[in-house]
Amino acid sequence: MSQHELIRTLNSCFKQMSLTELESVAFGTNLERVINQTYLQLDKGYNELFPEISKNAGAVVVSCFIIGTTVYCLNLGDSRAIICRKGRAIDLSQDHKASLHSEINRVKLKGGFVMGGRVGGRLAITRAFGDHGLKI
């Protein structure tokens, strides 16, 4: 799957969100639930549309939402969001690398393993769309 095909797939999954879900994000209610469900739907949609490819291919993402004066940031994988304040870079997200102790514990709790700083000995990140062959 090309990068453009993956982007089109993810975009079509986003378009399937209901207006009610989008409105709840816009007004700041149920934000965490809506984002979690949307990301899960995107991952599921990718797997359903491209089951063979999604076993061994995936994508990382950073999403930022500004609602009022609050910035909400979330990420999957080793993509990173930063903001610049008075000339200083401030991290808004934390990488999900398989070399981090907290991520190793998360993988183990889900029944997986990390070997050589890689999930299943293969993938250097612990969270992503796709890579369904490594998900339990």
Protein backbone atom coordinates (compact mmCIF):
# COMPACT_ATOMS: atom_id res chain seq x y z
CA MET A 1 0.00 0.00 0.00
CA SER A 2 1.34 3.39 -0.91
CA GLN A 3 1.43 6.28 1.53
CA HIS A 4 -1.32 8.01 -0.50
CA GLU A 5 -3.59 4.95 -0.29
CA LEU A 6 -3.09 4.77 3.47
CA ILE A 7 -3.94 8.47 3.83
CA ARG A 8 -7.09 8.00 1.73
CA THR A 9 -8.08 5.02 3.89
CA LEU A 10 -7.61 6.94 7.14
CA ASN A 11 -9.50 9.93 5.74
CA SER A 12 -12.46 7.77 4.72
CA CYS A 13 -12.56 6.30 8.24
CA PHE A 14 -12.62 9.81 9.73
CA LYS A 15 -15.50 10.76 7.43
CA GLN A 16 -17.56 7.91 8.90
CA MET A 17 -17.72 9.67 12.26
CA SER A 18 -21.23 10.80 13.04
CA LEU A 19 -22.13 14.48 13.28
CA THR A 20 -23.01 13.94 16.95
CA GLU A 21 -19.49 12.67 17.64
CA LEU A 22 -17.94 15.64 15.82
CA GLU A 23 -20.16 18.09 17.70
CA SER A 24 -19.22 16.54 21.04
CA VAL A 25 -15.55 17.10 20.19
CA ALA A 26 -16.23 20.67 19.09
CA PHE A 27 -17.96 21.45 22.39
CA GLY A 28 -15.39 19.59 24.49
CA THR A 29 -17.67 16.89 25.86
CA ASN A 30 -16.63 13.25 25.82
CA LEU A 31 -13.40 14.25 24.06
CA GLU A 32 -11.30 11.35 25.34
CA ARG A 33 -13.98 8.77 24.49
CA VAL A 34 -14.55 10.18 21.00
CA ILE A 35 -10.83 10.30 20.21
CA ASN A 36 -10.25 6.76 21.50
CA GLN A 37 -13.21 5.43 19.50
CA THR A 38 -12.11 7.29 16.37
CA TYR A 39 -8.59 5.91 16.56
CA LEU A 40 -9.93 2.40 17.16
CA GLN A 41 -12.29 2.79 14.17
CA LEU A 42 -9.42 3.98 11.98
CA ASP A 43 -7.29 1.00 12.96
CA LYS A 44 -10.19 -1.42 12.44
CA GLY A 45 -11.08 0.16 9.07
CA TYR A 46 -7.50 -0.13 7.87
CA ASN A 47 -7.42 -3.81 8.87
CA GLU A 48 -10.79 -4.55 7.23
CA LEU A 49 -9.96 -2.78 3.95
CA PHE A 50 -6.41 -4.12 3.65
CA PRO A 51 -6.15 -7.26 5.82
CA GLU A 52 -2.99 -8.68 4.21
CA ILE A 53 -1.12 -5.38 4.11
CA SER A 54 -2.15 -4.27 7.60
CA LYS A 55 -0.52 -7.35 9.14
CA ASN A 56 2.96 -5.95 8.53
CA ALA A 57 2.48 -2.28 7.66
CA GLY A 58 1.29 0.62 9.72
CA ALA A 59 1.42 4.34 10.33
CA VAL A 60 2.18 6.69 13.20
CA VAL A 61 0.17 9.82 13.88
CA VAL A 62 0.06 13.03 15.90
CA SER A 63 -3.23 14.85 16.37
CA CYS A 64 -3.71 18.19 18.07
CA PHE A 65 -7.02 19.83 18.87
CA ILE A 66 -7.48 23.36 20.11
CA ILE A 67 -10.72 23.91 21.98
CA GLY A 68 -11.00 27.33 23.52
CA THR A 69 -7.64 28.01 25.11
CA THR A 70 -6.71 24.35 25.67
CA VAL A 71 -4.48 22.31 23.35
CA TYR A 72 -5.15 18.56 23.34
CA CYS A 73 -2.42 16.40 21.86
CA LEU A 74 -2.26 12.67 21.25
CA ASN A 75 0.07 10.44 19.35
CA LEU A 76 0.71 6.89 18.29
CA GLY A 77 4.24 5.70 17.64
CA ASP A 78 7.41 7.74 17.42
CA SER A 79 5.83 10.84 15.96
CA ARG A 80 6.18 13.89 18.17
CA ALA A 81 4.41 17.19 18.73
CA ILE A 82 6.19 20.20 20.17
CA ILE A 83 5.23 23.78 20.82
CA CYS A 84 7.59 26.72 20.92
CA ARG A 85 7.31 29.11 23.87
CA LYS A 86 9.68 32.05 24.14
CA GLY A 87 12.21 30.29 21.93
CA ARG A 88 12.07 26.99 23.85
CA ALA A 89 10.75 23.71 22.45
CA ILE A 90 8.28 22.00 24.79
CA ASP A 91 7.20 18.42 24.17
CA LEU A 92 3.45 17.93 23.91
CA SER A 93 3.68 14.19 23.36
CA GLN A 94 5.78 11.22 24.39
CA ASP A 95 7.16 8.73 21.90
CA HIS A 96 5.86 5.17 22.15
CA LYS A 97 9.19 3.43 21.70
CA ALA A 98 9.72 -0.20 22.62
CA SER A 99 12.91 0.80 24.43
CA LEU A 100 11.00 2.76 27.12
CA HIS A 101 10.43 0.90 30.40
CA SER A 102 6.78 2.06 30.63
CA GLU A 103 6.06 0.79 27.11
CA ILE A 104 7.83 -2.53 27.72
CA ASN A 105 5.57 -3.05 30.75
CA ARG A 106 2.49 -2.12 28.69
CA VAL A 107 3.38 -4.65 25.98
CA LYS A 108 4.01 -7.39 28.56
CA LEU A 109 0.71 -6.69 30.32
CA LYS A 110 -1.06 -7.24 26.98
CA GLY A 111 0.67 -10.60 26.50
CA GLY A 112 3.40 -9.49 24.11
CA PHE A 113 7.16 -9.32 24.42
CA VAL A 114 9.98 -6.91 23.63
CA MET A 115 13.29 -8.25 22.38
CA GLY A 116 16.22 -6.07 21.36
CA GLY A 117 14.13 -2.92 21.87
CA ARG A 118 11.49 -4.16 19.42
CA VAL A 119 7.94 -5.47 19.90
CA GLY A 120 7.97 -9.13 18.91
CA GLY A 121 11.60 -8.57 17.96
CA ARG A 122 10.39 -6.65 14.87
CA LEU A 123 8.83 -3.23 15.53
CA ALA A 124 10.59 -0.35 17.33
CA ILE A 125 7.33 1.39 18.30
CA THR A 126 4.62 0.09 20.61
CA ARG A 127 1.56 1.88 19.23
CA ALA A 128 0.47 2.48 15.63
CA PHE A 129 -2.31 2.09 13.13
CA GLY A 130 -1.93 -1.28 11.43
CA ASP A 131 0.81 -3.80 12.16
CA HIS A 132 -2.00 -6.14 13.14
CA GLY A 133 0.28 -9.17 13.02
CA LEU A 134 1.81 -7.90 16.29
CA LYS A 135 -1.41 -6.99 18.08
CA ILE A 136 -2.89 -9.34 20.63
